[in-house]
């Protein structure tokens, strides 16, 4: 049983068992399978409400959350697809603003898995097909769809005419998939350019492509991809600007200037994600969203496991009255954002860290280590994770004064150094670990 395939509902669990047996077939890459699967389902992706399609290495999930909040503040009914889930698979598919019901989920997964007979689809292709079916069958005013891996060959990249496509922050992650040799792609010797090529693969003819600003060689690649696709390009710093000030966002484009509130979500980088969401709405003509709705959406947006302070619960009681901060960031760019935030938190910071084996744990720890008084490494049950002994050794190599390992989260928290002056407890390194923490603390995303 894979950890992502767990439900309390027997009907859902039967389909998740079938889904959990799937994996990306070795050596296969492309959109042929998802296209054939969708064809067998009468191509629901061709008849969806206006779609906002968002890619990026970091920040795409938060950008989707801002889009959803702004659209809903306008009074619109919104379907949302994000990934990965933290506690329940249902989190991946929000229908009309609500998590998909167990009844609908079981029915859709069964229908898609039956239709997929003989195709050998991946977990993500089946999930995407079920998502498109749900969004096609249930009425709504807009869809917000997060890209999973990359963009060019992500299963969601069969959409023909999104209202707007967006690319958030770019960095290097999932190297095994994004940097493999491909004669159509730039050399892996230029990883950021290659990542830009993959992400910009979501560009579509006549659909606005709205992006953040990047290094010159990365920008050149995005511009090339947009031109080849026939997508109008609206790049930050060229077609729109957003200056983040102490208490406001000063946003400007050819339609005028907006004075916007800062997000209440913690982390300075969230203002950039909010600005991208605003720019996506401003550079499309399918859905009307007022300045007031944008403003209220920015302030009301929340997104779990991103610099989240845990509420009172079984996990926090283990270290009460200390504050417990949860963050699922797992790559160097996310570590940079975490490090900037840690500069302003109450010291000392004792960290409990678990990381997936495919991640660059050495670089992650090197970035956050200067802000940590101790590290306790933990496993991520049910997943291929960095060995706890290795993770603790990497923390010491990075300069953390106290580094150890524990067999589980509860033991790690119970064994943290006693701090008479309080300080902060940080749990970080993986969204999979974050999901387990939220479940243990009885905080369920909705």
XYZ file of C-alpha atoms in Angstrom:
446
model
C 0.000 0.000 0.000
C 1.402 3.379 -1.003
C 0.867 6.109 1.540
C -0.986 8.391 -0.895
C -3.710 5.758 -1.322
C -5.502 5.835 2.032
C -9.157 6.638 2.730
C -11.626 5.937 5.515
C -14.276 5.317 2.874
C -14.263 1.682 1.630
C -15.583 2.607 -1.833
C -12.858 5.213 -2.289
C -10.230 2.875 -0.880
C -11.054 0.197 -3.441
C -10.278 2.645 -6.232
C -7.233 4.092 -4.442
C -5.857 0.564 -4.171
C -6.107 0.299 -7.946
C -4.634 3.774 -8.341
C -1.822 3.073 -5.922
C -0.659 0.148 -8.040
C 0.106 2.525 -10.917
C 3.406 4.262 -11.515
C 5.075 6.139 -14.338
C 6.067 3.434 -16.838
C 9.848 3.355 -17.177
C 11.084 5.090 -20.308
C 7.690 6.553 -21.276
C 7.263 10.278 -21.494
C 4.771 12.333 -23.457
C 1.071 13.119 -23.669
C -0.097 10.270 -25.897
C -1.500 8.159 -23.055
C -3.437 10.945 -21.360
C -4.811 12.054 -24.727
C -6.023 8.530 -25.511
C -7.502 8.129 -22.037
C -9.370 11.428 -22.340
C -10.586 10.470 -25.817
C -12.137 7.338 -24.330
C -13.940 9.654 -21.883
C -15.228 11.962 -24.680
C -12.567 14.639 -24.066
C -14.012 16.464 -21.056
C -11.038 18.873 -21.050
C -12.371 20.562 -24.194
C -15.490 21.842 -22.423
C -14.409 23.355 -19.120
C -15.145 26.734 -17.568
C -12.360 29.312 -18.167
C -9.100 27.783 -16.937
C -6.167 29.414 -15.147
C -3.199 27.058 -15.624
C -0.213 27.603 -13.309
C 3.301 26.127 -13.495
C 6.528 26.841 -11.606
C 9.065 25.297 -9.268
C 7.999 27.134 -6.126
C 4.944 29.278 -5.487
C 2.563 27.738 -7.994
C 0.351 26.249 -5.289
C 0.194 29.557 -3.433
C -0.516 31.403 -6.691
C -3.422 29.012 -7.270
C -4.655 29.716 -3.740
C -4.583 33.471 -4.400
C -6.427 33.013 -7.710
C -9.079 30.895 -6.040
C -9.572 33.416 -3.227
C -9.854 36.376 -5.613
C -12.292 34.612 -7.914
C -14.419 33.476 -4.973
C -14.328 37.000 -3.493
C -15.936 38.069 -6.783
C -18.763 35.668 -5.954
C -17.767 33.104 -8.569
C -17.977 29.329 -8.281
C -14.493 27.885 -8.761
C -13.102 24.396 -9.408
C -9.512 23.904 -8.201
C -6.947 21.170 -8.868
C -3.749 21.188 -6.808
C -1.062 18.698 -5.839
C 0.152 16.931 -3.843
C -2.459 16.331 -1.183
C -1.378 16.583 2.427
C -3.798 14.378 4.372
C -6.567 13.156 2.027
C -6.474 12.456 -1.686
C -9.701 14.497 -1.986
C -7.630 17.687 -1.523
C -6.395 17.326 -5.095
C -9.861 18.028 -6.525
C -12.039 20.870 -5.256
C -15.421 21.047 -6.937
C -17.202 24.370 -6.611
C -14.939 25.337 -3.731
C -15.464 22.141 -1.740
C -13.308 19.044 -1.513
C -14.674 16.401 -3.850
C -17.069 14.113 -2.017
C -16.127 10.497 -1.384
C -19.123 9.365 -3.428
C -18.133 11.395 -6.494
C -14.455 10.515 -6.106
C -15.065 6.759 -5.944
C -17.360 6.900 -8.960
C -14.983 8.998 -11.085
C -11.889 6.955 -10.266
C -13.723 3.727 -11.094
C -14.920 5.170 -14.399
C -11.463 6.405 -15.396
C -9.603 3.276 -14.295
C -12.057 1.086 -16.192
C -11.681 3.246 -19.299
C -7.877 3.023 -18.979
C -7.760 -0.749 -19.449
C -4.732 -1.692 -21.544
C -3.226 1.818 -21.556
C -0.930 1.430 -18.521
C -1.519 5.019 -17.371
C 0.298 6.692 -14.499
C -1.159 7.756 -11.153
C -1.067 11.358 -12.364
C -2.772 10.652 -15.689
C -5.696 8.911 -13.988
C -5.951 11.706 -11.412
C -5.946 14.347 -14.140
C -8.605 12.564 -16.180
C -10.840 12.226 -13.109
C -10.299 15.920 -12.360
C -11.309 16.982 -15.860
C -14.408 14.779 -15.701
C -15.479 16.367 -12.416
C -14.867 19.886 -13.704
C -16.738 19.150 -16.934
C -19.812 17.673 -15.269
C -20.277 20.160 -12.442
C -21.077 23.785 -13.376
C -18.708 26.555 -12.318
C -17.501 29.976 -13.429
C -13.764 29.225 -13.524
C -11.139 26.529 -12.993
C -7.726 26.909 -11.362
C -5.402 24.061 -12.319
C -1.901 23.563 -10.928
C 0.715 21.862 -13.077
C 2.360 18.868 -11.439
C 5.781 17.918 -12.765
C 7.402 20.277 -15.263
C 4.821 21.540 -17.733
C 5.555 20.404 -21.269
C 4.702 16.760 -20.546
C 2.570 17.206 -17.429
C -0.753 15.391 -17.732
C -2.655 18.681 -17.379
C -0.959 20.063 -20.492
C -3.704 18.932 -22.864
C -5.712 22.097 -22.286
C -6.237 23.903 -25.587
C -7.193 27.484 -24.732
C -6.760 28.485 -21.074
C -7.989 31.927 -20.068
C -4.438 32.539 -18.838
C -1.302 30.536 -18.153
C 1.110 31.542 -15.399
C 4.667 30.622 -14.426
C 5.754 31.265 -10.853
C 9.277 31.115 -9.432
C 11.734 28.900 -11.316
C 14.402 26.697 -9.745
C 15.833 23.221 -10.090
C 13.781 20.352 -8.653
C 12.821 16.856 -9.847
C 16.131 16.740 -11.732
C 15.707 13.073 -12.645
C 12.697 13.976 -14.793
C 13.358 17.536 -15.941
C 17.054 17.286 -16.812
C 17.153 13.978 -18.669
C 18.619 14.043 -22.204
C 16.111 15.203 -24.820
C 17.116 16.268 -28.343
C 14.294 18.830 -28.385
C 15.419 20.499 -25.159
C 18.333 22.727 -24.127
C 21.447 21.086 -22.728
C 21.215 19.831 -19.135
C 24.428 21.822 -18.611
C 22.167 24.861 -18.268
C 19.657 23.551 -15.732
C 17.689 26.763 -15.169
C 17.259 27.290 -18.907
C 16.157 23.686 -19.278
C 13.654 24.085 -16.438
C 12.296 27.235 -18.099
C 11.872 25.289 -21.341
C 9.853 22.602 -19.572
C 7.667 25.013 -17.590
C 7.017 27.295 -20.559
C 5.743 24.243 -22.418
C 2.291 25.158 -21.075
C 2.162 28.140 -23.472
C -0.820 27.954 -25.816
C -1.819 29.865 -28.959
C -3.647 33.102 -28.096
C -3.676 32.308 -24.348
C -1.859 34.976 -22.310
C 1.322 33.659 -20.667
C 2.036 35.653 -17.499
C 5.340 35.186 -15.671
C 7.624 36.432 -12.951
C 10.988 37.972 -13.882
C 14.009 35.722 -14.319
C 17.697 35.804 -15.220
C 18.354 36.978 -18.810
C 19.067 33.526 -20.276
C 15.964 32.092 -18.606
C 13.831 34.999 -19.835
C 15.140 34.433 -23.357
C 14.007 30.807 -23.246
C 10.527 31.737 -21.974
C 10.252 34.359 -24.722
C 11.243 31.783 -27.329
C 8.694 29.235 -26.107
C 5.911 31.829 -26.011
C 6.726 33.002 -29.537
C 6.779 29.464 -30.924
C 3.419 28.722 -29.292
C 1.839 31.989 -30.409
C 1.114 32.978 -26.811
C 1.023 36.672 -25.864
C 3.754 37.060 -23.220
C 3.320 39.293 -20.185
C 6.542 39.136 -18.183
C 7.108 40.883 -14.869
C 9.437 43.833 -15.276
C 8.406 44.260 -18.926
C 4.614 44.107 -19.265
C 3.760 44.427 -15.583
C 5.500 45.482 -12.385
C 4.929 44.928 -8.686
C 7.001 46.634 -6.002
C 6.561 45.121 -2.568
C 6.775 47.840 0.058
C 6.624 47.691 3.842
C 2.857 47.505 3.994
C 1.534 47.484 0.407
C 2.009 46.066 -3.092
C 2.403 48.747 -5.759
C 1.173 46.981 -8.910
C 1.335 48.536 -12.408
C 0.487 47.450 -15.950
C -0.871 49.067 -19.113
C -4.356 49.133 -17.592
C -3.216 51.291 -14.697
C -1.922 51.177 -11.156
C -3.250 49.203 -8.174
C -2.500 49.799 -4.501
C -2.908 46.385 -2.880
C -2.640 44.989 0.638
C 0.068 42.538 1.561
C -1.004 38.927 2.079
C -1.642 37.760 5.608
C 0.147 34.509 4.718
C 3.621 34.570 6.283
C 6.716 34.944 4.129
C 7.801 37.917 2.035
C 7.666 35.753 -1.103
C 3.880 35.459 -0.852
C 3.507 39.045 -2.056
C 5.186 37.995 -5.304
C 2.802 35.058 -5.685
C -0.177 37.329 -5.027
C 1.106 39.809 -7.620
C 1.394 37.036 -10.213
C -2.207 36.016 -9.539
C -3.319 39.628 -9.993
C -1.355 39.878 -13.250
C -2.965 36.700 -14.573
C -6.424 38.086 -13.892
C -5.537 41.468 -15.401
C -4.171 40.031 -18.653
C -7.178 37.881 -19.629
C -10.695 38.706 -20.772
C -12.729 35.616 -19.919
C -13.546 36.359 -16.272
C -14.116 39.772 -14.702
C -12.647 40.323 -11.235
C -12.879 43.689 -9.492
C -10.131 45.476 -7.579
C -12.136 44.999 -4.383
C -12.319 41.222 -4.971
C -8.561 41.078 -5.635
C -7.890 43.006 -2.448
C -10.167 40.836 -0.308
C -8.808 37.686 -1.927
C -5.193 38.584 -1.174
C -5.967 39.196 2.489
C -8.120 36.086 2.961
C -5.829 33.552 1.224
C -4.415 30.704 3.260
C -2.431 27.673 2.129
C -1.521 24.867 4.553
C 2.033 23.717 5.339
C 3.604 26.910 4.041
C 5.126 28.639 7.056
C 2.039 27.574 8.984
C 1.820 28.029 12.732
C 0.153 24.906 14.074
C -2.938 25.262 16.220
C -3.310 23.642 19.611
C -3.444 19.888 19.181
C -1.717 16.583 19.991
C 1.509 17.603 18.205
C 1.847 21.065 19.702
C 1.030 19.792 23.179
C 4.281 17.808 23.090
C 6.307 21.038 23.108
C 3.844 23.513 24.655
C 3.965 26.439 25.099
C 6.500 26.820 22.283
C 5.337 27.905 18.839
C 5.432 25.126 16.212
C 6.084 26.240 12.640
C 5.351 23.822 9.767
C 6.786 24.228 6.274
C 6.730 21.713 3.425
C 9.402 23.387 1.250
C 11.953 20.849 0.033
C 14.325 22.405 -2.510
C 17.033 25.101 -2.353
C 14.753 27.959 -3.454
C 12.222 26.996 -0.793
C 15.059 26.809 1.730
C 16.050 30.380 0.828
C 12.503 31.593 1.501
C 12.433 29.657 4.785
C 15.796 31.083 5.840
C 14.619 34.649 5.210
C 11.560 34.026 7.348
C 13.585 32.438 10.152
C 15.591 35.655 10.499
C 12.583 37.198 12.192
C 11.275 34.361 14.380
C 11.884 33.905 18.057
C 15.167 32.132 18.748
C 16.431 29.545 19.351
C 14.970 27.407 16.557
C 14.947 23.635 17.042
C 14.161 21.830 13.791
C 12.663 18.416 13.107
C 13.502 17.544 9.507
C 12.572 14.720 7.135
C 13.370 14.765 3.413
C 12.629 12.622 0.406
C 15.582 10.742 -1.046
C 15.347 12.526 -4.406
C 15.844 15.968 -2.839
C 19.112 17.859 -2.370
C 19.293 17.575 1.404
C 22.866 18.883 1.589
C 22.020 22.201 -0.089
C 18.740 22.546 1.783
C 20.480 22.162 5.142
C 23.384 24.413 4.189
C 20.910 27.229 3.563
C 18.791 26.905 6.719
C 21.541 25.725 9.124
C 22.711 29.200 10.221
C 19.274 29.779 11.746
C 19.014 26.478 13.639
C 20.129 25.607 17.169
C 19.450 21.897 16.688
C 18.240 19.374 14.117
C 16.471 16.100 14.783
C 16.176 13.962 11.655
C 13.079 11.770 11.236
C 11.939 9.227 8.639
C 8.938 9.770 6.377
C 6.973 6.581 6.830
C 5.799 4.969 3.603
C 8.142 7.015 1.414
C 11.669 6.751 0.057
C 13.393 9.212 2.386
C 16.917 10.269 3.308
C 18.218 8.005 6.078
C 17.974 9.785 9.408
C 21.620 9.164 10.260
C 22.696 10.667 6.949
C 20.425 13.670 7.431
C 21.811 14.314 10.918
C 25.362 14.056 9.585
C 24.557 16.580 6.842
C 23.176 18.960 9.472
C 26.407 18.756 11.455
C 28.397 19.234 8.246
C 26.353 22.407 7.657
C 27.304 23.731 11.085
C 24.333 22.865 13.303
C 25.651 22.505 16.872
C 23.282 19.715 17.916
C 22.140 17.061 15.436
C 20.529 13.705 16.143
C 17.904 11.332 14.787
C 14.655 9.855 16.081
C 12.455 6.970 14.897
C 9.324 9.104 14.617
C 7.908 12.601 15.031
C 6.601 12.105 18.567
C 9.956 10.849 19.832
C 11.730 13.723 18.080
C 9.528 16.368 19.665
C 9.692 14.803 23.101
C 13.482 14.755 22.889
C 14.022 18.379 21.900
C 16.345 20.398 24.144
C 14.642 22.140 27.034
C 14.518 25.868 26.363
C 13.752 28.082 29.300
C 13.447 31.044 26.937
C 10.972 29.297 24.643
C 12.006 29.838 21.075
C 10.509 28.129 18.016
C 10.053 24.538 16.923
C 10.307 24.082 13.155
C 9.100 20.971 11.305
C 10.228 21.069 7.694
C 11.785 19.419 4.643
C 8.862 17.661 2.951
C 5.207 18.113 2.077
C 4.739 14.396 2.768
C 6.065 14.901 6.305
C 3.905 18.014 6.630
C 0.812 16.006 5.770
C 1.579 13.488 8.489
C 2.073 16.325 10.973
C -1.257 17.926 10.090
C -3.043 14.589 10.449
C -1.357 13.932 13.805
C -2.336 17.409 15.015
C -5.905 16.929 13.712
C -5.701 19.883 11.347
C -7.274 18.776 8.099
C -7.111 20.968 4.960
C -10.570 21.840 3.631
